[in-house]
Coordinates of N, CA and C and ligand atoms in Angstrom, one line a residue:
M1 N 22.8 43.3 3.5 CA 23.6 43.6 2.4 C 24.7 44.7 2.6
K2 N 25.8 44.4 2.2 CA 26.8 45.4 2.6 C 26.8 46.6 1.6
I3 N 27.3 47.8 2.1 CA 27.0 49.0 1.4 C 28.4 49.8 1.1
A4 N 28.6 50.3 -0.1 CA 29.8 51.1 -0.4 C 29.3 52.4 -0.9
L5 N 30.0 53.5 -0.5 CA 29.7 54.8 -1.0 C 30.8 55.5 -1.9
T6 N 30.4 56.0 -2.9 CA 31.4 56.8 -3.7 C 31.2 58.2 -3.8
I7 N 32.2 58.9 -3.6 CA 32.2 60.5 -3.7 C 33.0 60.8 -5.0
A8 N 32.4 61.1 -6.1 CA 33.0 61.3 -7.2 C 32.4 62.1 -8.3
G9 N 32.9 62.1 -9.6 CA 32.3 62.9 -10.6 C 31.4 62.0 -11.4
F10 N 30.4 62.9 -12.1 CA 29.2 62.2 -12.8 C 29.9 62.2 -14.3
D11 N 29.8 61.0 -14.9 CA 30.5 60.8 -16.3 C 29.3 60.4 -17.2
P12 N 28.7 61.3 -18.0 CA 27.6 60.8 -18.9 C 27.9 59.7 -19.9
S13 N 29.2 59.5 -20.1 CA 29.6 58.4 -21.1 C 29.5 57.1 -20.4
G14 N 29.4 57.1 -19.2 CA 29.3 55.7 -18.3 C 30.4 55.0 -18.2
G15 N 31.7 55.6 -18.6 CA 32.9 54.6 -18.4 C 33.7 54.9 -17.2
A16 N 33.5 56.0 -16.5 CA 34.3 56.4 -15.3 C 33.3 57.0 -14.2
G17 N 34.1 57.5 -13.2 CA 33.3 58.2 -12.1 C 32.2 57.3 -11.6
I18 N 31.2 58.1 -11.1 CA 30.0 57.5 -10.3 C 29.5 56.3 -11.1
Q19 N 29.3 56.5 -12.4 CA 28.6 55.5 -13.2 C 29.4 54.2 -13.2
A20 N 30.8 54.2 -13.4 CA 31.5 53.1 -13.4 C 31.5 52.5 -12.0
D21 N 31.7 53.3 -10.9 CA 31.7 52.9 -9.5 C 30.4 51.9 -9.2
L22 N 29.3 52.5 -9.6 CA 28.1 51.8 -9.3 C 28.0 50.4 -10.0
K23 N 28.5 50.4 -11.2 CA 28.4 49.2 -12.0 C 29.3 48.2 -11.3
V24 N 30.4 48.5 -10.9 CA 31.4 47.6 -10.2 C 30.7 47.2 -8.9
F25 N 30.1 48.1 -8.1 CA 29.6 47.7 -6.9 C 28.5 46.6 -7.0
Q26 N 27.6 47.0 -8.1 CA 26.5 46.0 -8.4 C 27.0 44.7 -8.8
S27 N 28.1 44.6 -9.6 CA 28.6 43.3 -10.1 C 29.2 42.5 -9.0
L28 N 29.7 43.2 -8.1 CA 30.3 42.6 -6.9 C 29.4 42.3 -5.7
G29 N 28.2 42.6 -5.9 CA 27.1 42.3 -4.9 C 27.0 43.3 -3.8
I30 N 27.3 44.4 -4.0 CA 27.4 45.5 -2.9 C 26.3 46.5 -3.4
Y31 N 25.6 47.0 -2.2 CA 24.8 48.2 -2.6 C 25.4 49.4 -2.7
G32 N 25.3 50.2 -3.7 CA 26.1 51.4 -3.8 C 25.3 52.6 -3.6
L33 N 26.1 53.6 -2.9 CA 25.6 54.9 -2.7 C 26.5 55.9 -3.4
S34 N 26.0 57.0 -3.9 CA 26.9 57.9 -4.6 C 26.6 59.3 -4.3
V35 N 27.6 60.1 -4.1 CA 27.4 61.5 -4.0 C 28.2 62.2 -5.1
A36 N 27.5 63.1 -5.6 CA 28.2 63.9 -6.9 C 29.1 65.0 -6.3
A37 N 30.3 65.0 -6.6 CA 31.3 66.0 -6.4 C 31.5 67.0 -7.6
A38 N 31.2 66.5 -8.8 CA 31.3 67.3 -10.0 C 30.5 66.6 -11.1
V39 N 30.1 67.5 -12.1 CA 29.4 67.0 -13.2 C 30.3 67.2 -14.3
T40 N 30.4 66.2 -15.2 CA 31.2 66.6 -16.5 C 30.4 66.4 -17.7
A41 N 31.0 67.1 -18.7 CA 30.3 66.8 -20.1 C 31.4 66.1 -20.8
Q42 N 31.1 64.9 -21.3 CA 32.3 64.2 -21.9 C 31.5 63.0 -22.8
N43 N 32.3 62.7 -23.8 CA 32.0 61.4 -24.5 C 33.3 60.5 -24.5
T44 N 33.3 59.5 -25.3 CA 34.4 58.5 -25.3 C 35.6 59.1 -25.8
R45 N 35.5 60.3 -26.4 CA 36.8 61.0 -26.9 C 37.4 61.9 -25.8
G46 N 36.6 62.3 -24.9 CA 37.3 63.1 -23.9 C 36.3 64.0 -23.0
V47 N 36.9 64.7 -22.2 CA 36.1 65.6 -21.3 C 36.1 67.0 -21.9
T48 N 34.8 67.7 -22.2 CA 34.9 69.0 -22.7 C 34.7 70.0 -21.6
D49 N 33.9 69.8 -20.5 CA 33.5 70.6 -19.5 C 33.4 70.1 -18.1
I50 N 33.5 70.9 -17.1 CA 33.3 70.4 -15.7 C 32.6 71.4 -14.9
L51 N 31.5 71.0 -14.3 CA 30.8 71.8 -13.2 C 31.1 71.2 -12.0
P52 N 32.1 71.7 -11.1 CA 32.3 71.2 -9.7 C 31.0 71.5 -9.0
I53 N 30.7 70.7 -8.1 CA 29.5 70.9 -7.2 C 30.0 71.7 -6.1
D54 N 29.2 72.6 -5.6 CA 29.5 73.5 -4.4 C 29.8 72.7 -3.4
T55 N 30.8 72.8 -2.6 CA 31.2 72.1 -1.3 C 30.0 72.0 -0.4
Q56 N 29.4 73.1 -0.2 CA 28.3 73.1 0.9 C 27.2 72.1 0.3
F57 N 27.0 72.0 -0.9 CA 26.1 70.9 -1.4 C 26.6 69.5 -1.3
I58 N 27.9 69.3 -1.4 CA 28.4 67.9 -1.3 C 28.2 67.5 0.3
K59 N 28.5 68.6 1.0 CA 28.1 68.3 2.6 C 26.7 67.9 2.8
K60 N 25.9 68.6 2.1 CA 24.3 68.2 2.4 C 24.1 66.8 1.9
Q61 N 24.6 66.5 0.7 CA 24.5 65.1 0.1 C 24.9 64.1 1.2
L62 N 26.1 64.3 1.6 CA 26.9 63.4 2.5 C 26.0 63.2 3.9
S63 N 25.7 64.4 4.4 CA 25.0 64.4 5.8 C 23.9 63.7 5.8
V64 N 22.9 64.0 4.8 CA 21.6 63.4 4.8 C 21.7 61.9 4.7
L65 N 22.7 61.4 3.7 CA 22.9 60.2 3.5 C 23.5 59.4 4.7
L66 N 24.4 59.9 5.3 CA 24.9 59.3 6.5 C 24.1 59.4 7.8
S67 N 23.1 60.1 7.7 CA 22.1 60.2 8.8 C 21.1 58.9 8.8
D68 N 21.2 58.3 7.6 CA 20.3 57.1 7.4 C 21.1 55.8 7.2
M69 N 22.2 55.9 6.6 CA 22.9 54.6 6.2 C 24.4 54.7 6.6
R70 N 25.0 53.6 7.0 CA 26.4 53.5 7.3 C 27.1 52.7 6.3
P71 N 27.9 53.3 5.4 CA 28.6 52.5 4.4 C 29.8 51.7 5.0
D72 N 29.9 50.5 4.6 CA 31.0 49.6 5.1 C 32.3 49.9 4.4
S73 N 32.2 50.6 3.3 CA 33.5 51.2 2.8 C 33.2 52.5 2.0
L74 N 34.2 53.3 1.7 CA 33.9 54.5 1.0 C 35.0 54.8 0.0
K75 N 34.7 55.3 -1.1 CA 35.7 55.6 -2.1 C 35.6 57.1 -2.5
T76 N 36.7 57.8 -2.7 CA 36.6 59.1 -3.4 C 37.4 59.0 -4.6
G77 N 36.7 59.8 -5.6 CA 37.3 59.8 -7.0 C 37.5 61.3 -7.2
M78 N 36.9 61.9 -8.2 CA 37.1 63.3 -8.6 C 36.2 64.2 -7.6
L79 N 37.1 64.9 -6.8 CA 36.6 65.7 -5.8 C 36.5 67.3 -6.2
Y80 N 37.5 67.6 -7.1 CA 37.7 68.8 -7.7 C 38.3 70.0 -6.8
H81 N 37.5 70.4 -5.8 CA 37.9 71.5 -4.9 C 38.7 71.0 -3.7
E82 N 39.7 71.7 -3.2 CA 40.3 71.5 -1.9 C 39.4 71.5 -0.8
A83 N 38.3 72.4 -0.9 CA 37.4 72.5 0.2 C 36.4 71.3 0.3
S84 N 36.2 70.6 -0.8 CA 35.5 69.4 -0.8 C 36.2 68.2 -0.3
V85 N 37.6 68.3 -0.4 CA 38.4 67.2 0.2 C 38.3 67.4 1.8
A86 N 38.4 68.6 2.2 CA 38.2 68.8 3.6 C 36.9 68.4 4.1
A87 N 35.9 68.6 3.3 CA 34.5 68.4 3.9 C 34.3 66.8 4.0
A88 N 34.9 66.2 3.0 CA 34.8 64.7 2.9 C 35.5 64.2 4.1
A89 N 36.7 64.7 4.3 CA 37.6 64.1 5.5 C 36.9 64.4 6.8
R90 N 36.2 65.5 7.0 CA 35.6 65.8 8.2 C 34.5 64.8 8.4
L91 N 33.6 64.5 7.5 CA 32.6 63.7 7.6 C 33.0 62.2 7.9
I92 N 34.2 61.8 7.2 CA 34.7 60.5 7.4 C 35.1 60.3 8.9
R93 N 35.7 61.4 9.4 CA 36.2 61.3 10.8 C 35.0 61.4 11.7
K94 N 34.0 62.2 11.5 CA 32.7 62.4 12.3 C 32.1 61.2 12.6
H95 N 32.0 60.5 11.5 CA 31.2 59.2 11.5 C 32.1 58.0 11.6
S96 N 33.4 58.2 12.0 CA 34.3 57.1 12.2 C 34.2 56.1 11.0
L97 N 34.1 56.5 9.9 CA 34.1 55.5 8.7 C 35.4 54.9 8.5
E98 N 35.3 53.6 8.1 CA 36.5 52.8 7.8 C 36.5 52.3 6.3
N99 N 37.6 51.6 6.0 CA 37.8 51.1 4.7 C 37.6 52.2 3.6
I100 N 38.5 53.2 3.8 CA 38.6 54.4 3.0 C 39.5 54.2 1.7
V101 N 39.0 54.3 0.6 CA 39.9 54.2 -0.7 C 39.9 55.5 -1.4
T102 N 41.1 56.1 -1.7 CA 41.1 57.3 -2.5 C 41.9 57.0 -3.8
D103 N 41.1 57.3 -4.9 CA 41.7 57.4 -6.2 C 42.0 58.9 -6.4
P104 N 43.3 59.3 -6.3 CA 43.5 60.8 -6.3 C 43.4 61.3 -7.8
V105 N 42.2 61.5 -8.2 CA 41.9 61.9 -9.6 C 42.4 63.4 -9.9
L106 N 43.3 63.6 -10.8 CA 43.9 64.8 -11.1 C 43.6 65.3 -12.6
T107 N 43.8 64.3 -13.4 CA 43.6 64.5 -14.9 C 42.8 63.5 -15.5
S108 N 42.1 63.7 -16.7 CA 41.5 62.6 -17.4 C 42.5 61.8 -18.2
S109 N 41.9 60.6 -18.7 CA 42.8 59.8 -19.6 C 43.2 60.6 -20.8
S110 N 42.3 61.6 -21.2 CA 42.5 62.4 -22.4 C 43.4 63.7 -22.1
G111 N 43.7 63.8 -20.8 CA 44.7 65.0 -20.4 C 44.0 66.3 -19.9
K112 N 42.7 66.2 -19.7 CA 42.0 67.3 -19.2 C 42.2 67.5 -17.7
K113 N 42.4 68.7 -17.1 CA 42.7 68.8 -15.7 C 41.4 68.7 -14.9
L114 N 41.3 67.8 -13.9 CA 40.1 67.4 -13.2 C 40.0 67.9 -11.8
G115 N 41.0 68.8 -11.5 CA 41.0 69.3 -10.1 C 41.7 70.7 -10.0
S116 N 41.4 71.4 -8.8 CA 42.0 72.8 -8.6 C 43.5 72.6 -8.4
R117 N 44.1 73.8 -8.2 CA 45.5 73.8 -8.2 C 46.0 73.3 -6.7
Y118 N 45.1 73.5 -5.8 CA 45.4 73.1 -4.4 C 45.0 71.8 -4.0
L119 N 44.5 71.0 -4.9 CA 43.9 69.7 -4.8 C 44.9 68.7 -4.2
P120 N 46.1 68.5 -5.0 CA 47.1 67.5 -4.5 C 47.4 67.8 -3.0
D121 N 47.7 69.1 -2.6 CA 48.2 69.3 -1.2 C 47.0 69.0 -0.2
A122 N 45.9 69.3 -0.5 CA 44.6 69.0 0.4 C 44.5 67.5 0.5
M123 N 44.6 66.7 -0.5 CA 44.5 65.3 -0.5 C 45.5 64.8 0.5
K124 N 46.7 65.2 0.3 CA 47.8 64.7 1.0 C 47.7 65.0 2.5
K125 N 47.3 66.2 2.8 CA 47.2 66.6 4.3 C 46.0 66.0 4.9
K126 N 44.8 66.2 4.1 CA 43.6 66.0 4.9 C 43.0 64.5 4.8
L127 N 43.2 64.0 3.5 CA 42.5 62.7 3.2 C 43.4 61.5 3.3
F128 N 44.7 61.6 2.9 CA 45.5 60.4 2.8 C 45.7 59.8 4.3
P129 N 45.8 60.7 5.4 CA 45.9 60.0 6.6 C 44.8 59.3 7.1
L130 N 43.6 59.3 6.4 CA 42.4 58.6 6.9 C 42.2 57.2 6.0
C131 N 43.1 57.1 5.0 CA 42.9 56.2 3.9 C 43.5 54.8 4.3
T132 N 42.7 53.7 3.9 CA 43.1 52.4 3.9 C 44.1 52.2 2.7
V133 N 43.8 52.7 1.7 CA 44.6 52.6 0.4 C 44.4 53.9 -0.4
I134 N 45.5 54.2 -1.2 CA 45.4 55.2 -2.2 C 45.9 54.6 -3.6
T135 N 45.3 55.0 -4.5 CA 45.6 54.3 -5.9 C 45.9 55.3 -7.0
P136 N 47.1 56.1 -6.9 CA 47.6 57.0 -7.8 C 48.1 56.3 -9.1
N137 N 47.8 56.7 -10.4 CA 48.6 56.2 -11.4 C 49.9 56.9 -11.5
I138 N 50.8 56.7 -12.5 CA 52.2 57.1 -12.4 C 52.2 58.8 -12.6
Y139 N 51.1 59.3 -13.3 CA 51.0 60.7 -13.5 C 50.7 61.3 -12.2
E140 N 49.6 60.8 -11.5 CA 49.2 61.4 -10.3 C 50.2 61.3 -9.3
A141 N 51.0 60.1 -9.2 CA 52.1 59.9 -8.2 C 53.2 61.0 -8.5
S142 N 53.3 61.3 -9.7 CA 54.4 62.3 -10.1 C 54.1 63.6 -9.5
V143 N 52.7 64.1 -9.8 CA 52.3 65.3 -9.3 C 52.2 65.4 -7.7
L144 N 51.9 64.3 -7.1 CA 51.7 64.2 -5.7 C 53.2 64.2 -5.0
T145 N 54.1 63.8 -5.7 CA 55.5 63.7 -5.0 C 56.5 64.6 -5.6
G146 N 56.2 65.1 -6.7 CA 57.3 66.0 -7.3 C 58.4 65.1 -8.0
L147 N 58.2 63.8 -8.0 CA 59.2 62.9 -8.7 C 58.7 62.6 -10.1
D148 N 59.6 62.1 -10.9 CA 59.3 61.9 -12.2 C 59.2 60.2 -12.3
V149 N 57.8 59.8 -12.1 CA 57.6 58.5 -11.8 C 57.3 57.6 -13.1
R150 N 58.3 56.9 -13.6 CA 58.0 56.1 -14.8 C 58.9 55.0 -14.8
T151 N 59.8 54.6 -13.7 CA 60.5 53.5 -13.6 C 60.2 52.6 -12.3
N152 N 60.6 51.5 -12.4 CA 60.4 50.7 -11.1 C 61.0 51.4 -9.9
A153 N 62.2 52.0 -9.9 CA 62.8 52.6 -8.8 C 62.1 53.8 -8.4
S154 N 61.6 54.7 -9.4 CA 61.0 55.8 -9.1 C 59.6 55.6 -8.5
M155 N 58.9 54.4 -8.9 CA 57.6 54.1 -8.3 C 57.7 53.7 -6.9
E156 N 59.0 53.1 -6.6 CA 59.2 52.6 -5.1 C 59.4 53.9 -4.4
R157 N 60.2 54.7 -5.0 CA 60.5 56.1 -4.1 C 59.2 56.9 -3.8
A158 N 58.4 56.9 -4.9 CA 57.1 57.7 -4.8 C 56.2 57.0 -3.8
A159 N 56.1 55.7 -3.8 CA 55.3 54.9 -2.8 C 55.6 55.2 -1.3
V160 N 56.9 55.1 -1.1 CA 57.4 55.4 0.2 C 57.0 56.7 0.7
Q161 N 57.2 57.7 -0.2 CA 56.9 59.1 0.1 C 55.5 59.3 0.4
L162 N 54.6 58.6 -0.4 CA 53.2 58.9 -0.3 C 52.6 58.1 1.0
K163 N 53.2 57.0 1.3 CA 52.8 56.3 2.6 C 53.1 57.1 3.8
S164 N 54.1 58.0 3.7 CA 54.5 58.8 4.9 C 53.4 59.8 5.2
F165 N 52.4 60.0 4.3 CA 51.3 61.0 4.6 C 50.2 60.2 5.4
G166 N 50.3 58.9 5.6 CA 49.5 58.1 6.5 C 48.6 57.1 6.0
P167 N 48.4 56.9 4.6 CA 47.6 55.7 4.3 C 48.3 54.4 4.7
R168 N 47.4 53.4 4.8 CA 48.0 52.1 5.3 C 48.7 51.4 4.1
C169 N 48.2 51.7 2.9 CA 48.7 51.1 1.7 C 48.7 52.0 0.5
V170 N 49.7 52.0 -0.4 CA 49.8 52.7 -1.5 C 49.8 51.8 -2.6
I171 N 49.0 52.1 -3.7 CA 49.2 51.3 -5.0 C 49.4 52.2 -6.2
I172 N 50.6 52.2 -6.7 CA 50.8 53.0 -7.9 C 50.5 52.2 -9.1
T173 N 49.5 52.5 -9.9 CA 49.1 51.6 -11.0 C 49.9 52.0 -12.2
G174 N 50.3 50.9 -12.9 CA 51.3 51.1 -13.9 C 50.8 50.8 -15.3
G175 N 49.4 51.1 -15.5 CA 48.7 50.9 -16.7 C 49.3 51.7 -17.9
H176 N 49.9 53.0 -17.5 CA 50.4 53.9 -18.4 C 51.9 53.7 -18.6
L177 N 52.5 52.7 -17.9 CA 54.0 52.4 -18.3 C 54.2 51.9 -19.7
K178 N 55.3 52.2 -20.2 CA 55.7 51.5 -21.5 C 56.0 50.1 -21.1
G179 N 55.6 49.2 -22.1 CA 56.0 47.8 -21.8 C 54.9 47.1 -21.0
N180 N 55.2 46.4 -20.1 CA 54.4 45.6 -19.2 C 53.6 46.5 -18.2
A181 N 52.4 46.2 -18.0 CA 51.7 47.1 -17.0 C 51.7 46.4 -15.6
M182 N 52.7 46.8 -14.8 CA 52.8 46.3 -13.5 C 52.3 47.3 -12.5
D183 N 51.6 46.9 -11.4 CA 51.1 47.8 -10.3 C 52.0 47.5 -9.1
L184 N 52.4 48.7 -8.5 CA 53.3 48.5 -7.3 C 52.5 48.8 -6.0
V185 N 52.5 47.8 -5.1 CA 51.9 47.8 -3.9 C 52.8 48.1 -2.7
Y186 N 52.6 49.2 -1.8 CA 53.5 49.2 -0.7 C 52.7 49.5 0.6
D187 N 52.8 48.5 1.4 CA 52.1 48.5 2.7 C 53.2 48.5 3.9
G188 N 54.4 48.9 3.6 CA 55.4 48.6 4.5 C 56.4 47.7 3.9
R189 N 55.9 46.8 3.0 CA 56.6 45.9 2.1 C 56.1 46.3 0.6
F190 N 57.0 45.8 -0.2 CA 56.7 46.0 -1.7 C 56.0 44.7 -2.2
H191 N 55.0 44.7 -3.0 CA 54.4 43.7 -3.7 C 54.2 44.2 -5.2
V192 N 54.5 43.2 -6.0 CA 54.2 43.6 -7.5 C 53.1 42.8 -8.0
L193 N 52.1 43.5 -8.7 CA 51.0 42.9 -9.3 C 51.3 42.9 -10.9
K194 N 51.6 41.8 -11.5 CA 51.9 41.8 -12.9 C 50.6 41.7 -13.7
G195 N 50.6 42.3 -14.8 CA 49.5 42.2 -15.8 C 49.9 42.4 -17.2
R196 N 49.3 41.8 -18.1 CA 49.5 41.9 -19.5 C 48.9 43.3 -20.0
K197 N 49.6 44.0 -20.8 CA 49.0 45.2 -21.2 C 48.2 44.9 -22.6
L198 N 46.9 45.4 -22.7 CA 46.1 45.2 -23.7 C 46.2 46.3 -24.8
K199 N 46.0 46.0 -26.0 CA 46.2 47.0 -27.0 C 44.9 48.0 -26.9
G200 N 45.1 49.2 -27.1 CA 43.9 50.3 -27.2 C 43.9 51.1 -26.0
D201 N 43.2 52.2 -26.1 CA 42.9 53.2 -25.0 C 41.6 52.9 -24.3
Y202 N 41.7 52.8 -22.9 CA 40.6 52.4 -22.0 C 40.3 53.5 -21.2
H203 N 39.0 53.9 -21.0 CA 38.5 54.9 -20.2 C 38.0 54.4 -18.9
G204 N 38.3 54.9 -17.7 CA 37.9 54.5 -16.5 C 38.5 53.4 -15.8
T205 N 39.7 53.1 -16.2 CA 40.5 51.9 -15.5 C 40.7 52.2 -14.0
G206 N 41.2 53.4 -13.8 CA 41.6 53.8 -12.4 C 40.3 53.7 -11.6
C207 N 39.2 54.3 -12.0 CA 37.9 54.2 -11.3 C 37.5 52.8 -10.9
V208 N 37.5 51.8 -12.0 CA 37.0 50.6 -11.8 C 37.9 49.8 -10.8
F209 N 39.2 49.9 -11.0 CA 40.1 49.2 -10.1 C 39.9 49.7 -8.6
S210 N 39.7 51.0 -8.3 CA 39.7 51.4 -7.0 C 38.2 51.0 -6.4
A211 N 37.2 51.0 -7.3 CA 35.8 50.7 -6.9 C 35.7 49.2 -6.5
A212 N 36.5 48.4 -7.3 CA 36.6 46.9 -7.0 C 37.2 46.7 -5.5
I213 N 38.3 47.3 -5.3 CA 38.9 47.3 -4.0 C 37.9 47.7 -2.8
T214 N 37.2 48.9 -3.2 CA 36.2 49.4 -2.2 C 35.1 48.4 -2.0
A215 N 34.6 47.6 -3.0 CA 33.5 46.7 -2.9 C 34.0 45.6 -2.1
L216 N 35.3 45.0 -2.3 CA 35.7 44.0 -1.6 C 36.1 44.3 -0.1
L217 N 36.5 45.5 0.1 CA 36.6 45.9 1.5 C 35.3 45.9 2.3
A218 N 34.3 46.3 1.6 CA 33.0 46.4 2.2 C 32.6 44.9 2.6
Q219 N 32.9 43.9 1.7 CA 32.6 42.6 2.1 C 33.4 42.0 3.2
G220 N 34.4 42.7 3.7 CA 35.3 42.2 4.8 C 36.6 41.5 4.3
T221 N 36.8 41.6 3.0 CA 38.1 40.9 2.4 C 39.3 41.7 3.0
P222 N 40.2 40.9 3.4 CA 41.5 41.5 3.9 C 42.1 42.3 2.8
L223 N 42.9 43.4 3.1 CA 43.4 44.4 2.1 C 44.1 43.7 0.9
L224 N 45.1 43.0 1.2 CA 46.0 42.5 0.2 C 45.3 41.4 -0.7
E225 N 44.4 40.7 -0.1 CA 43.5 39.8 -1.0 C 42.6 40.7 -1.8
A226 N 42.0 41.7 -1.3 CA 41.1 42.6 -2.0 C 41.8 43.3 -3.2
V227 N 43.1 43.5 -3.0 CA 43.9 44.3 -4.1 C 44.1 43.1 -5.1
R228 N 44.6 42.0 -4.7 CA 44.8 40.9 -5.7 C 43.7 40.5 -6.5
K229 N 42.5 40.4 -5.9 CA 41.2 40.0 -6.4 C 40.7 41.2 -7.4
S230 N 41.0 42.4 -7.1 CA 40.6 43.4 -7.9 C 41.4 43.5 -9.2
K231 N 42.7 43.1 -9.2 CA 43.5 43.0 -10.4 C 43.0 41.9 -11.2
L232 N 42.5 40.8 -10.7 CA 42.0 39.7 -11.5 C 40.6 40.1 -12.1
F233 N 39.7 41.0 -11.3 CA 38.6 41.5 -11.7 C 38.9 42.5 -13.0
M234 N 40.0 43.3 -12.9 CA 40.4 44.2 -14.1 C 40.7 43.3 -15.3
N235 N 41.4 42.3 -15.1 CA 41.7 41.4 -16.3 C 40.4 41.1 -17.0
R236 N 39.4 40.6 -16.2 CA 38.2 40.2 -16.7 C 37.4 41.2 -17.5
V237 N 37.3 42.4 -16.8 CA 36.5 43.5 -17.4 C 37.2 44.1 -18.6
L238 N 38.5 44.1 -18.6 CA 39.2 44.7 -19.7 C 39.0 43.8 -20.9
N239 N 39.0 42.4 -20.6 CA 38.8 41.4 -21.8 C 37.4 41.6 -22.4
K240 N 36.4 42.0 -21.5 CA 35.1 42.1 -22.0 C 34.7 43.7 -22.5
S241 N 35.7 44.5 -22.7 CA 35.5 45.9 -23.0 C 34.8 46.0 -24.2
V242 N 34.0 47.2 -24.4 CA 33.2 47.5 -25.5 C 33.7 48.8 -26.0
R243 N 33.3 49.2 -27.2 CA 33.6 50.5 -27.8 C 32.3 51.1 -28.3
P244 N 31.5 51.7 -27.4 CA 30.3 52.3 -27.7 C 30.2 53.5 -28.6
G245 N 31.3 54.2 -28.6 CA 31.4 55.4 -29.3 C 32.7 55.3 -30.3
S246 N 33.3 56.5 -30.8 CA 34.2 56.5 -31.7 C 35.7 56.7 -31.0
G247 N 35.6 56.8 -29.6 CA 36.8 57.0 -28.9 C 37.3 55.8 -28.1
M248 N 37.5 56.1 -26.8 CA 38.1 55.0 -26.0 C 37.1 53.9 -25.7
K249 N 37.8 52.8 -25.3 CA 36.9 51.5 -24.9 C 36.5 51.7 -23.5
I250 N 35.4 51.0 -23.1 CA 34.9 51.2 -21.7 C 34.8 49.8 -21.2
L251 N 35.1 49.7 -20.0 CA 35.2 48.3 -19.3 C 33.8 47.7 -19.2
A252 N 33.5 46.6 -19.3 CA 32.2 45.8 -19.3 C 32.2 44.9 -18.1
M253 N 31.1 45.0 -17.2 CA 31.0 44.1 -16.0 C 29.8 43.1 -16.3
Ligands
LIG1 O1 39.5 58.7 -14.9 C1 39.5 59.8 -14.2 C2 38.0 60.3 -14.1 C3 37.4 60.2 -12.9 N1 36.1 60.5 -12.6 C4 35.4 61.2 -13.8 C5 36.0 61.3 -15.0 C6 37.4 60.8 -15.2 C7 38.0 60.9 -16.5 O2 37.5 61.3 -17.5 O3 35.4 61.9 -16.0 C8 34.0 61.7 -13.5

């Protein structure tokens, strides 16, 4: 059985972070490992508190896990501290891990800051060079590039800039764009993934999309095929979404 590892935040509401990643891995037939980089207090209305896990303890979780199992792919989500980015990058290099997916989580859907001030720089310098693919949304792409990313042209400029940090592929997800939700893929060439925007607010879409890519890469699916299949997976789980609380909808696998 193929194995995928997520290093991410703990979401008690079950819609994002580690919980979402494990559900995606399971539904795509991949055995999931998870390392907690932060614990959040949140419900479907939003995040109220965050307890970042001490970097030394993230290292301990990773080291003991990697001394026993070798993941076929690895995803990072909410890492919070720049030191934790460096620790994850060091262990990825030490174990020569491949199929690295980074969802550069910076803020929650409800607008709460999910990382330190130095997190964007640390991700660009230490983590992006190791990545097969990074999946910023338009807000994250704006913070990471200093550009105002909200049009087709600015998405293209941001993608080119982000690829210069070293990832093999950049996907800027357009779910927060006005009008149609298109994602821009740049792997040296531009590819557009079209999608119909559904009504309502959804929690965990970025986590689920990047986790699906991670699962498919673990299975040995070629990158662009993994990306296209993950977009189809998104359409499916968005259509099956549930509203377990009074706030955002959660994707169902
Ligand atoms: O959607 C970004 C995200 C990632 N990881 C965790 C989260 C959130 C948003 O709330 O809570 C744990």
